Amino acid sequence: MLRKRMVTQMKVKEIRNMSSEELIKKADDLKGELFNLRFRLATGQLDNPQSIKMVKKDIARIKTIIRERQLQEGKEII
């Protein structure tokens, strides 16, 4: 039986309260989840296609916070 999970958007406050290491780990986890969602969409097993959009936006929010912190610290990572 497939385990169904409700995808919810992360709040910006939650993201800002996380450390940089936690943000990187969370971004990696969300990328894996996005892969699984896309796979389920292709096989017709995804009930809510909107969840893909929500995960993509969460990844973008996390990347934005990471970049803001890099710029504040004066680090330039390409």
Coordinates of C-alpha atoms in Angstrom, one line a residue:
M1 CA 0.0 0.0 0.0
L2 CA 1.3 3.4 -0.9
R3 CA 1.9 5.9 1.9
K4 CA 0.1 9.2 1.1
R5 CA 1.6 12.3 2.7
M6 CA 0.0 15.7 2.8
V7 CA 2.4 18.3 1.4
T8 CA 2.2 21.6 3.2
Q9 CA 4.1 24.8 2.5
M10 CA 6.8 25.9 4.9
K11 CA 6.4 29.3 6.6
V12 CA 9.2 31.8 6.0
K13 CA 9.6 32.2 9.8
E14 CA 10.2 28.5 10.1
I15 CA 12.9 28.6 7.4
R16 CA 14.6 31.7 8.9
N17 CA 14.8 29.9 12.3
M18 CA 16.7 27.0 10.8
S19 CA 20.5 26.9 10.7
S20 CA 22.3 27.0 7.4
E21 CA 23.2 23.3 7.7
E22 CA 19.6 22.4 8.4
L23 CA 18.5 24.5 5.4
I24 CA 20.9 22.6 3.1
K25 CA 19.7 19.3 4.4
K26 CA 16.0 20.3 4.0
A27 CA 16.6 21.5 0.5
D28 CA 18.1 18.1 -0.4
D29 CA 15.2 16.3 1.2
L30 CA 12.7 18.4 -0.7
K31 CA 14.6 17.7 -4.0
G32 CA 14.2 14.0 -3.3
E33 CA 10.5 14.5 -2.5
L34 CA 10.1 16.5 -5.8
F35 CA 11.6 13.6 -7.7
N36 CA 9.2 11.2 -6.1
L37 CA 6.2 13.5 -6.8
R38 CA 7.2 13.8 -10.4
F39 CA 7.6 10.1 -10.7
R40 CA 4.1 9.5 -9.2
L41 CA 2.7 12.1 -11.5
A42 CA 4.1 10.3 -14.5
T43 CA 2.7 7.0 -13.4
G44 CA -0.7 8.4 -12.6
Q45 CA -0.5 7.8 -8.8
L46 CA -0.4 11.5 -7.7
D47 CA -3.7 12.7 -6.4
N48 CA -2.8 16.3 -6.0
P49 CA -0.5 17.7 -8.8
Q50 CA -0.5 21.1 -6.9
S51 CA 1.9 19.5 -4.4
I52 CA 4.7 19.7 -7.0
K53 CA 4.2 23.4 -7.2
M54 CA 4.3 23.8 -3.4
V55 CA 7.5 21.8 -3.0
K56 CA 9.2 23.8 -5.8
K57 CA 8.3 27.0 -4.0
D58 CA 9.6 25.7 -0.7
I59 CA 12.9 24.8 -2.4
A60 CA 13.1 28.3 -3.9
R61 CA 12.3 29.9 -0.4
I62 CA 15.1 27.9 1.2
K63 CA 17.6 28.8 -1.6
T64 CA 16.7 32.4 -1.2
I65 CA 17.4 32.4 2.6
I66 CA 20.7 30.5 2.0
R67 CA 21.8 33.1 -0.6
E68 CA 20.8 36.0 1.7
R69 CA 22.9 34.6 4.5
Q70 CA 25.9 34.1 2.1
L71 CA 25.7 37.7 1.0
Q72 CA 25.5 38.9 4.6
E73 CA 28.6 37.0 5.5
G74 CA 30.4 38.2 2.4
K75 CA 30.8 34.8 0.9
E76 CA 30.5 34.5 -2.9
I77 CA 29.6 31.0 -3.9
I78 CA 28.9 30.3 -7.5

